[in-house]
Short mmCIF file of C-alpha atoms in Angstrom, two decimals:
data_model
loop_
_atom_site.label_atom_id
_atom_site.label_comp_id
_atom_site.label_asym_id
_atom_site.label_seq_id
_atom_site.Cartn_x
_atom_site.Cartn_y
_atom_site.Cartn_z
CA UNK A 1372 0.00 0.00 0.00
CA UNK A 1373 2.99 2.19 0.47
CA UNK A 1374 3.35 2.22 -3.24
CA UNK A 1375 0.37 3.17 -3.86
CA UNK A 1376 0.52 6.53 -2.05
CA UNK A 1377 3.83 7.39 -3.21
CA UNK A 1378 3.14 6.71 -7.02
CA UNK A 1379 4.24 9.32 -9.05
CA UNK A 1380 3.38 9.82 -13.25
CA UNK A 1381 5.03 11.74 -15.21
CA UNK A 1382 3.03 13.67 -17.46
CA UNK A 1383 3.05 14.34 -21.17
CA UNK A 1384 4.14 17.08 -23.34
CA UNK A 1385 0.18 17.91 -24.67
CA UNK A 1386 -1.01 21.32 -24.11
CA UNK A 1387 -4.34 22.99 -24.98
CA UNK A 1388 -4.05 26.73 -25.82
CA UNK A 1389 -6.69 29.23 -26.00
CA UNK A 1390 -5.99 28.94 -30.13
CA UNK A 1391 -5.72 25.12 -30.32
CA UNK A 1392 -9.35 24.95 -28.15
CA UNK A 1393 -11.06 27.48 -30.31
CA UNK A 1394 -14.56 28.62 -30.13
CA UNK A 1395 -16.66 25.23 -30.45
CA UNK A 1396 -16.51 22.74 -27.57
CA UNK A 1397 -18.29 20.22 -29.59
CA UNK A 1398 -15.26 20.43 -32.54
CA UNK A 1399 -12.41 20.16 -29.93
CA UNK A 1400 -14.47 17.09 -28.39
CA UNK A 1401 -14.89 15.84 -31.85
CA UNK A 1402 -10.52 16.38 -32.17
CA UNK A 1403 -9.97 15.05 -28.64
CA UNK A 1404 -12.39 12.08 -29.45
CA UNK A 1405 -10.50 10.68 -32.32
CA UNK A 1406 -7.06 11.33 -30.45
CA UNK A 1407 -8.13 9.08 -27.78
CA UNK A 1408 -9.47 5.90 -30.68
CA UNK A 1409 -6.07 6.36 -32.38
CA UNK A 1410 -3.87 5.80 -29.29
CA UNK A 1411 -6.05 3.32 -27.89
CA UNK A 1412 -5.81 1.50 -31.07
CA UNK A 1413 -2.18 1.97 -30.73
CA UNK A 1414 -1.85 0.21 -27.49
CA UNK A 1415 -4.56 -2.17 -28.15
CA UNK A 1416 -2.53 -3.74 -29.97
CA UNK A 1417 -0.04 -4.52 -27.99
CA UNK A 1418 -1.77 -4.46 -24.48
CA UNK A 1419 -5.31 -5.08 -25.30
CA UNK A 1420 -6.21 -5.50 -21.61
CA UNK A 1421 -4.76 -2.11 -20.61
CA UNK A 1422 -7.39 0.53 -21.13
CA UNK A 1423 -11.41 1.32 -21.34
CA UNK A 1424 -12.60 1.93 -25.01
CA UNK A 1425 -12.49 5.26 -25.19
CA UNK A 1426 -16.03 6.00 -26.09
CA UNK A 1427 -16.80 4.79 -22.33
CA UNK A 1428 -17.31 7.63 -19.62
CA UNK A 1429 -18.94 7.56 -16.29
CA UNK A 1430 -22.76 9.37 -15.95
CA UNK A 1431 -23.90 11.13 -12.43
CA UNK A 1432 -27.26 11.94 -11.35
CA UNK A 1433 -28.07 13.21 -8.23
CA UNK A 1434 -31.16 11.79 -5.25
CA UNK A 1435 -32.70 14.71 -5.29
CA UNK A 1436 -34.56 13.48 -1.36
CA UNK A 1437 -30.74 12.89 0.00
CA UNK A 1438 -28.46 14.87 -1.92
CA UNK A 1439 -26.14 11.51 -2.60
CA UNK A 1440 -24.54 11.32 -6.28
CA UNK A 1441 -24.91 8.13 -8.10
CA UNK A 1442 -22.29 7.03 -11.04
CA UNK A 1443 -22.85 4.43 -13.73
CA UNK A 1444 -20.34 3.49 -16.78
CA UNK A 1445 -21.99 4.32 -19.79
CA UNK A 1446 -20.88 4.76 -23.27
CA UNK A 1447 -21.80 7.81 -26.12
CA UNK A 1448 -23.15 5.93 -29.36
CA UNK A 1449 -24.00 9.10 -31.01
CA UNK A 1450 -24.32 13.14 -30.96
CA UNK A 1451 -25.74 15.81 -32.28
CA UNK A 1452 -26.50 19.58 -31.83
CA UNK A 1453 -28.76 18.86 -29.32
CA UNK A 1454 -26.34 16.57 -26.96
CA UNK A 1455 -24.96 13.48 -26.57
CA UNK A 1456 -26.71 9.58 -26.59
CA UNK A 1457 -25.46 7.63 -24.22
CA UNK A 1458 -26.26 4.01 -23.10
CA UNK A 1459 -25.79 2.82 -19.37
CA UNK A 1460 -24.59 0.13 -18.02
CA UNK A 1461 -26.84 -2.56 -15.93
CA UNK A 1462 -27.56 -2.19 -12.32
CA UNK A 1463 -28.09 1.69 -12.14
CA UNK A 1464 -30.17 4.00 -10.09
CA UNK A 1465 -30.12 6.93 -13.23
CA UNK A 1466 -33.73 6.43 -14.07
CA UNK A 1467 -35.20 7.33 -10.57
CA UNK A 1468 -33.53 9.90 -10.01
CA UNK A 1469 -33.66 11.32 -13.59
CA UNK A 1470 -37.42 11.19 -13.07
CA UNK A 1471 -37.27 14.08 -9.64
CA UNK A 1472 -34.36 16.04 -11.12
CA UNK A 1473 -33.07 16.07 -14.82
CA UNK A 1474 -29.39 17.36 -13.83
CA UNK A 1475 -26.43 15.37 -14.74
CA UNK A 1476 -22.98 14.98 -15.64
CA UNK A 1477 -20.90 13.03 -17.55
CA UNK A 1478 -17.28 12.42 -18.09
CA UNK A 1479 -14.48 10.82 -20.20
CA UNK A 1480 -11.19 10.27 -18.38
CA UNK A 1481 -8.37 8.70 -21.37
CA UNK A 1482 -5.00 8.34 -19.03
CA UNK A 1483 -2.88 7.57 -21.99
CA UNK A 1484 -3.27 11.42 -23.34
CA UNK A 1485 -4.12 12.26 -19.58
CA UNK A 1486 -7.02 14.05 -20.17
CA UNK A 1487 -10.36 14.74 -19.45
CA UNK A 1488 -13.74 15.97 -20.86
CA UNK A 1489 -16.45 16.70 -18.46
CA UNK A 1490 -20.15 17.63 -19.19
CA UNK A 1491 -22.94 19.40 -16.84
CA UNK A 1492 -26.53 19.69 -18.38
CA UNK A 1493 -30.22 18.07 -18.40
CA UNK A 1494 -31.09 14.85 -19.17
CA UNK A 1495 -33.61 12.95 -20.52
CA UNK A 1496 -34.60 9.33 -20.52
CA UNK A 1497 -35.05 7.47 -24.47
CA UNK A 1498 -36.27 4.26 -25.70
CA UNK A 1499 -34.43 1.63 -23.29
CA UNK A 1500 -34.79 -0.91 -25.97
CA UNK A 1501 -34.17 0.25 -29.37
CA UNK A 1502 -30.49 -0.20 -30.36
CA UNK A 1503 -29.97 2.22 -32.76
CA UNK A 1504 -29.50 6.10 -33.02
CA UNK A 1505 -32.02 8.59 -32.50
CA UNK A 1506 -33.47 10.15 -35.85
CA UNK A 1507 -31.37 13.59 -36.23
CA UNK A 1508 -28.19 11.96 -34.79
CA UNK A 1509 -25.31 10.74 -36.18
CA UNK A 1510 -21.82 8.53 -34.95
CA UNK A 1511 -19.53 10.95 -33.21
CA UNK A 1512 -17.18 12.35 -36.02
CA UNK A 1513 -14.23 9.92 -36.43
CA UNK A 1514 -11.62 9.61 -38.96
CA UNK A 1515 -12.30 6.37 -41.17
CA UNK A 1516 -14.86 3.92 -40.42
CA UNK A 1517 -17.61 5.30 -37.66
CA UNK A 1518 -17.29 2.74 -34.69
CA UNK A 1519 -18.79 2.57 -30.81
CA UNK A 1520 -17.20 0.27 -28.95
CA UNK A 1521 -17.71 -0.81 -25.72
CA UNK A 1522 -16.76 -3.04 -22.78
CA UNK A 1523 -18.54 -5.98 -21.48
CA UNK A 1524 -20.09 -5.70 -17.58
CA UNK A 1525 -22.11 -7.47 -15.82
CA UNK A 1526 -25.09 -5.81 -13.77
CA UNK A 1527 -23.49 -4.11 -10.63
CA UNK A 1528 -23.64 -6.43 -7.53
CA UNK A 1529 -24.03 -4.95 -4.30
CA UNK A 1530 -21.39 -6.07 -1.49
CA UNK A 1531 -20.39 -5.64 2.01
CA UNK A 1532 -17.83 -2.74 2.08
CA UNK A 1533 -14.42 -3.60 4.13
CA UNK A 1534 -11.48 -1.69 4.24
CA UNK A 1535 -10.08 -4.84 3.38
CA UNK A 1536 -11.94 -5.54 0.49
CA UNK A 1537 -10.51 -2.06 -0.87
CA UNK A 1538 -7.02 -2.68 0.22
CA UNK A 1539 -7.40 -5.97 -1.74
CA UNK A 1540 -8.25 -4.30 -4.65
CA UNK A 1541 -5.67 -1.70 -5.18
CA UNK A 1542 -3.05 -4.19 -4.09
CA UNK A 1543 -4.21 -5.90 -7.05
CA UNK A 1544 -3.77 -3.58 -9.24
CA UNK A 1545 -1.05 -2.32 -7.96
CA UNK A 1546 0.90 -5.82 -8.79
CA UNK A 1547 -0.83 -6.38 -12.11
CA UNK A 1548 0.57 -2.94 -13.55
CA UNK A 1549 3.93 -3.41 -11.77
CA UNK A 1550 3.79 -6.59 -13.87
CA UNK A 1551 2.84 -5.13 -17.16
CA UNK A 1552 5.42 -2.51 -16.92
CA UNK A 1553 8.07 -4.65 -16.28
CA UNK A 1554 7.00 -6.81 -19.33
CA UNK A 1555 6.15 -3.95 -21.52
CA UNK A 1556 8.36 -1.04 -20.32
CA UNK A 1557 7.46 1.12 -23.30
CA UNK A 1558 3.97 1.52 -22.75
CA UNK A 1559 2.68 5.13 -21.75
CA UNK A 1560 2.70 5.48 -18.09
CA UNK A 1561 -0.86 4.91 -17.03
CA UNK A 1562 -2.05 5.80 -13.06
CA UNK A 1563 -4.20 2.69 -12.62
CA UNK A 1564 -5.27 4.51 -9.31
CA UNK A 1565 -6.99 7.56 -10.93
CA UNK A 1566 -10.64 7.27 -9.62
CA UNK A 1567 -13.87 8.91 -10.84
CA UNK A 1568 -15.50 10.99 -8.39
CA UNK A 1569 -19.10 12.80 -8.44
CA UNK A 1570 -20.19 15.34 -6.04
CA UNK A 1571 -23.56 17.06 -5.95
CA UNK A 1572 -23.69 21.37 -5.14
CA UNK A 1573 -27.36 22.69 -3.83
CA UNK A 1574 -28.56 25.06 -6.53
CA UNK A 1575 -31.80 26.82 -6.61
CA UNK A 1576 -34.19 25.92 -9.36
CA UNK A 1577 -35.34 27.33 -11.82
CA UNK A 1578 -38.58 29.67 -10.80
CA UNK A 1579 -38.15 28.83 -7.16
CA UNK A 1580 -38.63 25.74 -5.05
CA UNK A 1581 -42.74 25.82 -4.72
CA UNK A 1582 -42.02 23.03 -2.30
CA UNK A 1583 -39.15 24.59 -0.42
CA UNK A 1584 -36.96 21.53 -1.05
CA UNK A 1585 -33.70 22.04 -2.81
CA UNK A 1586 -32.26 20.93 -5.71
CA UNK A 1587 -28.59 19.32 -6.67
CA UNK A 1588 -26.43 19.47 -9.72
CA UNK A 1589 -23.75 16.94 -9.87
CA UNK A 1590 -20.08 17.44 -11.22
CA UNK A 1591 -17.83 15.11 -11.63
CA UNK A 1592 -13.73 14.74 -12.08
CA UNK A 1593 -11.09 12.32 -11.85
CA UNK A 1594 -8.58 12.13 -8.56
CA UNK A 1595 -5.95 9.78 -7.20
CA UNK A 1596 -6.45 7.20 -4.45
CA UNK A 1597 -3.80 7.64 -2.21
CA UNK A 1598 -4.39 5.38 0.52
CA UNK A 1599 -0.86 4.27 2.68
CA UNK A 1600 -0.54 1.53 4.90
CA UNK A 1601 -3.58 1.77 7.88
CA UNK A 1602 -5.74 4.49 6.14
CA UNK A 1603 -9.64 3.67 6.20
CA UNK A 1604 -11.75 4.49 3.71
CA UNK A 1605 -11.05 6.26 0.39
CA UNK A 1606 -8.36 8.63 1.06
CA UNK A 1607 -7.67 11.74 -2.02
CA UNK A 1608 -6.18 15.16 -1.47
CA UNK A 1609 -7.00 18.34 -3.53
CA UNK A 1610 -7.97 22.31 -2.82
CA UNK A 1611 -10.71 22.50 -0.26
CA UNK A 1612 -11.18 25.42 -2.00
CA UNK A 1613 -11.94 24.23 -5.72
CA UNK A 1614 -15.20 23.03 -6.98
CA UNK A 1615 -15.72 19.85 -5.52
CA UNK A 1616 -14.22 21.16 -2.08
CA UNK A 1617 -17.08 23.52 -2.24
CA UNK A 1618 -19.59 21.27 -3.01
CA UNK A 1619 -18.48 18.81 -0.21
CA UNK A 1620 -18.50 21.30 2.45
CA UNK A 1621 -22.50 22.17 1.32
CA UNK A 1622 -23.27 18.83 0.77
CA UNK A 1623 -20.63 15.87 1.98
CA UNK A 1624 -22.04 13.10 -0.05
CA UNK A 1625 -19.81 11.80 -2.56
CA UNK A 1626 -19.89 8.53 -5.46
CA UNK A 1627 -16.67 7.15 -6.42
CA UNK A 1628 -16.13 4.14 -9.17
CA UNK A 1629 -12.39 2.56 -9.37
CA UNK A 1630 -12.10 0.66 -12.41
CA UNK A 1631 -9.45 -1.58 -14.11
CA UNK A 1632 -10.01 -3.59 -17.35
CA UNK A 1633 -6.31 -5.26 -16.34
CA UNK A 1634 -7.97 -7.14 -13.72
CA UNK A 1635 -11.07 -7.40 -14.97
CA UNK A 1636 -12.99 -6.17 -12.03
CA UNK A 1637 -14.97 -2.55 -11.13
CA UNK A 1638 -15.73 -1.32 -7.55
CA UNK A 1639 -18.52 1.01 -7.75
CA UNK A 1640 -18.63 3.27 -3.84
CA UNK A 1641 -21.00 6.16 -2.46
CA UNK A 1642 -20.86 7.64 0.96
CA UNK A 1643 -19.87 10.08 3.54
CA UNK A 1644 -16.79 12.19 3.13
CA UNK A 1645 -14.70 13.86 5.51
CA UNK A 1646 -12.03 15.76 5.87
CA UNK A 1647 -8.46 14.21 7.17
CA UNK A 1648 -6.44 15.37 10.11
CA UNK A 1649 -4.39 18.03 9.31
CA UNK A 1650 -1.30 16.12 10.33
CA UNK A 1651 -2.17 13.69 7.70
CA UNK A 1652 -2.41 16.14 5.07
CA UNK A 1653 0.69 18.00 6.12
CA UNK A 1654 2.51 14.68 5.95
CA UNK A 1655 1.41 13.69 2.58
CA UNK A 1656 1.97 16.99 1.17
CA UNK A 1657 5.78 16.71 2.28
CA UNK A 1658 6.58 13.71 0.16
CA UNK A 1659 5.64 15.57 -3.30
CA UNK A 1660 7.52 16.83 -5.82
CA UNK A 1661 8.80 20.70 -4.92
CA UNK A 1662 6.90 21.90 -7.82
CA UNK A 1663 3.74 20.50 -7.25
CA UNK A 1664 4.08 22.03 -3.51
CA UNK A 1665 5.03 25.41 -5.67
CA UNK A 1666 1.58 24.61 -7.79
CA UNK A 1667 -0.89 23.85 -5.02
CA UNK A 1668 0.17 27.84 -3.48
CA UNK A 1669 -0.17 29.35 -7.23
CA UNK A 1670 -3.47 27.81 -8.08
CA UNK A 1671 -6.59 29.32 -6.75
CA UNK A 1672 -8.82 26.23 -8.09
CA UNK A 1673 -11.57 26.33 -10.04
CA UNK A 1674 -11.46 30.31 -10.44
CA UNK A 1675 -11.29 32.11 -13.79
CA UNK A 1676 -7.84 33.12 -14.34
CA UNK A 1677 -7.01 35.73 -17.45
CA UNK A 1678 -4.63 33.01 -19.14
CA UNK A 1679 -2.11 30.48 -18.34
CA UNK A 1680 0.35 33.01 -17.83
CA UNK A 1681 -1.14 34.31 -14.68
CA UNK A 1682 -0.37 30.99 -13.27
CA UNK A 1683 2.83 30.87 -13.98
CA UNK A 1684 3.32 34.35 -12.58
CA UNK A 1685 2.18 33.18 -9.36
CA UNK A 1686 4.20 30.09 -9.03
CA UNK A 1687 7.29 32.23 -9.90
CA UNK A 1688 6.54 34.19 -6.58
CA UNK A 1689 5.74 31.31 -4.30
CA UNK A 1690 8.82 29.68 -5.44
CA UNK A 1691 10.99 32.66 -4.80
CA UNK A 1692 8.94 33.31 -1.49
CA UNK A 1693 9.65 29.77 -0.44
CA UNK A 1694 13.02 28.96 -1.76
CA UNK A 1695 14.73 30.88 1.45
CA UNK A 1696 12.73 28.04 3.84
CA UNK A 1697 13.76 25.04 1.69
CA UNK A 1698 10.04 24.50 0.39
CA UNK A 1699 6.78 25.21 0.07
CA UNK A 1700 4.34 24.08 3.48
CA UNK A 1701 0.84 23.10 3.08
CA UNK A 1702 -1.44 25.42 2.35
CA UNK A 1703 -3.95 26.02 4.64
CA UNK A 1704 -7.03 25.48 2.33
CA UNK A 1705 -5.01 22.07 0.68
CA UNK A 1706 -5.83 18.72 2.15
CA UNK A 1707 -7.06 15.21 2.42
CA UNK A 1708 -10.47 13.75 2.58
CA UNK A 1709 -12.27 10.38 3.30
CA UNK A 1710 -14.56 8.73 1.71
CA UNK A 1711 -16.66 6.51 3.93
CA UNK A 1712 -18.76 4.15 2.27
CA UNK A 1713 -22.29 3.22 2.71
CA UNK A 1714 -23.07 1.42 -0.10
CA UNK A 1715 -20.81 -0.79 -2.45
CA UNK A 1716 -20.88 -2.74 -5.56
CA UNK A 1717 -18.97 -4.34 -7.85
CA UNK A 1718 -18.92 -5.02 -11.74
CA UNK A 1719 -16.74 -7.65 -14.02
CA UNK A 1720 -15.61 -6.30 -16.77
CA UNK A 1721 -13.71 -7.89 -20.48
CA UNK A 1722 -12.99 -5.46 -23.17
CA UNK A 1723 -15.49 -5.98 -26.46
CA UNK A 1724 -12.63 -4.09 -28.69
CA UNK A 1725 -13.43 -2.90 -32.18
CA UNK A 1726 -17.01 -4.28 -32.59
CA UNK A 1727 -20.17 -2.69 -32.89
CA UNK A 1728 -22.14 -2.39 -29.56
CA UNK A 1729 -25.01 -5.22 -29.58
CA UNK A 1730 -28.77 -4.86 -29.52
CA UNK A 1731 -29.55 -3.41 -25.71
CA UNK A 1732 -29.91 -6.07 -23.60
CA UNK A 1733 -33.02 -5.89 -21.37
CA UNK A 1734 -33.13 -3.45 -18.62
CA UNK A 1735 -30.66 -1.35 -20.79
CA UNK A 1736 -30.98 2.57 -20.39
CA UNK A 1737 -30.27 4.93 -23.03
CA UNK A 1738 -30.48 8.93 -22.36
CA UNK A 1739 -29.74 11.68 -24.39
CA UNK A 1740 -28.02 14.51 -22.19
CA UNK A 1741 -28.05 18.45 -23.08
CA UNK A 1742 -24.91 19.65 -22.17
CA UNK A 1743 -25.02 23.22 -20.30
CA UNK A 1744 -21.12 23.51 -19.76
CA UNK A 1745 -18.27 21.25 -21.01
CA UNK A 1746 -14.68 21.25 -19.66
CA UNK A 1747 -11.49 20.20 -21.03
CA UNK A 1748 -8.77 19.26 -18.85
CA UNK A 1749 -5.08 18.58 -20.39
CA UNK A 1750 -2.53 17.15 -17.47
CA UNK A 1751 0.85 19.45 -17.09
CA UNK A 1752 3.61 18.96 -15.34
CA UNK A 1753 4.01 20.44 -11.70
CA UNK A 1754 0.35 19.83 -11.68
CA UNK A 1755 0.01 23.25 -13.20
CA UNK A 1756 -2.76 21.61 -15.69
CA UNK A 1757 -5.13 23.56 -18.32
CA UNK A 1758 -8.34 23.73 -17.76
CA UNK A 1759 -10.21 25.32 -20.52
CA UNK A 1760 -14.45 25.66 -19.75
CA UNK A 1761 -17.00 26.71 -21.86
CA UNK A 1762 -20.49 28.00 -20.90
CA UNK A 1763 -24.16 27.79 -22.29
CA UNK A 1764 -24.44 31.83 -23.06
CA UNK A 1765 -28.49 31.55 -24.65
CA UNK A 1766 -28.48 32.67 -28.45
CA UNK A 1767 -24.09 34.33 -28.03
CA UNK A 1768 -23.07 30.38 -28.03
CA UNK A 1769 -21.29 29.21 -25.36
CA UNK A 1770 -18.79 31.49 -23.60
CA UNK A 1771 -15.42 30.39 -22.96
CA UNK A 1772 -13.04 31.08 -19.83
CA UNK A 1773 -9.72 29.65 -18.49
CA UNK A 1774 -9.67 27.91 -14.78
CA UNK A 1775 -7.05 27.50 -12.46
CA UNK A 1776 -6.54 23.87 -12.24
#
């Protein structure tokens, strides 16, 4: 378990500039979208086992009676101007809660280009049983042959949650990956530890509650397990005072999925989160890289920031602030949380690789979502990442800003 909390990856050379993004989220999606087929098809076929087709994200809807986020794997078969089709996986609570409040989310995570797409709008629930695209859609733009492929999983199963059952997991893989690396040292370096995690933010709807209850949007990112030797529960560090640290301390309800074609096997969490110890987080925070100490001062996350050099800027004064001490200390609004669970399930999972998804089995769900806000999230090194957002704006388009990551 040591390992595990120590693991560092080093990142690529990919960037995403104001001028690379452009103006159109759905065009750079479209870019980003083929990106991810061509590399997976590149280590497909050499490590078939290794990644998630990259048409598979995760989608979050939110109870809107408790406030707790709910995740399911699902994967986008088509698009068009009005949103996105996706089809879920098996053993999902999406529908009832779809049927109180429409919000959702959705994201792709591809660790080979480490990067990220995430998507915040209104959902609504199709035709569960009829396989193929909506009239007015069409297969997500793709260079040569249109393909959505998917991966094989059985209905979620609900089981006991242990610490041990957790510590069993990432041990396992943990020693598969060591494993694969050793065999295939060339392969991209892929964090098999990155987890998807959905929060849920009260917001006020539309008109006014005419009940007085609230409502809850859900977001959702990717973060790195970092338990060590003894820790309980899920155990990830970030900026209490970013997005998801702000929608924890409103509402500290969180879903979590770990998930790891290698193996086979998906753990599927939701629960109670709390904050670490401060000792904890202090000592954590000591064993990183001086840079990324340097990057958690300069970044104010989630906050609109004028361009990437304003980041830089900062870090260039907390490392000359900091140098005379030997280091930057942990900021006081940086830290670790825990995720408690109180519900768990698991999945097995086998890659169905370049093939044609089959006729919905029964029970399937398919749901077209209407993106309000998509992000795009390009991994940097010193953890001084882009984030590039844009914004439903009514008839202007969508507007686009720059967030600290």
């Amino acid at each position: 378990m040591q390992g595990i909390a120590t693991r560092r990856v080093s990142y690529t050379a990919n960037t995403l500039t104001e001028r690379e993004a452009g103006t159109d989220p759905k065009a750079l999606f479209d870019r980003w979208m083929n990106d991810a087929r061509a590399s997976h098809d590149r280590i497909h076929r050499v490590a078939p086992t290794v990644l998630l087709p990259p048409e598979q994200g995760w989608f979050g809807t939110v109870d809107r009676e408790t406030g707790q986020p709910s995740g399911t794997p699902a994967v986008v078969e088509s698009s068009d101007d009005e949103g996105l089709v996706l089809r879920l996986a098996l053993g999902n609570r999406a529908a009832a809660h779809l049927r109180d409040n429409p919000r959702a989310a959705f994201s792709f995570f591809w660790p080979d280009l480490q990067r990220q797409v995430r998507f915040e709008g209104l959902a609504e629930l199709l035709d569960s049983m009829d396989p193929q695209p909506l009239a007015g859609s069409a297969p997500l733009a793709v260079e040569g042959p249109a393909k959505v492929r998917g991966i094989a999983l059985s209905a979620a199963e609900a089981v006991a949650y242990s610490d041990e059952l957790l510590h069993a997991y990432l041990l396992a893989v943990h020693e598969a990956y060591a494993r694969l690396h050793t065999e295939q040292p060339d392969l991209p370096q892929i964090d098999p530890f990155a987890m998807r995690l959905a929060t849920a933010r009260p917001i006020e709807p539309q008109g006014g509650s005419l009940d007085g209850e609230r409502e809850f949007g859900p977001s959702q990112r990717v973060v790195l397990v970092k338990n060590g030797p003894g820790d309980p529960g899920i155990l990830f560090f970030t900026n209490y005072q970013g997005r998801k640290g702000r929608d924890l301390a409103a509402n500290p309800l969180a879903a979590v999925s770990l998930e790891c074609p290698l193996i086979g096997r998906a753990l599927e969490f939701e629960g109670t989160v709390d904050q670490v110890l401060r000792t904890r987080s202090v000592a954590y925070f000591l064993t990183r890289d001086w840079q990324s100490r340097v990057g958690a001062w300069a970044s104010n996350q989630s906050e609109v920031i004028f361009g990437r050099p304003e980041l830089l800027l900062k870090a260039i004064g907390y490392a000359l602030r900091f140098a005379p001490q030997g280091g930057p200390p942990c900021p006081p609004h940086w830290g670790g949380y825990t995720v408690s669970p109180t519900a768990c399930w698991q999945r097995e999972l086998g890659q169905v690789a370049n093939a044609t998804l089959d006729a919905s089995p029964d029970g399937a769900m398919r749901v077209r979502l209407h993106p309000e806000a998509w992000e795009f999230w390009q991994g940097r090194k010193s953890r001084m990442h882009d984030r590039l957002r844009y914004e439903l704006a009514g008839v202007a388009g969508y507007r686009r800003e720059r967030l600290s990551p």
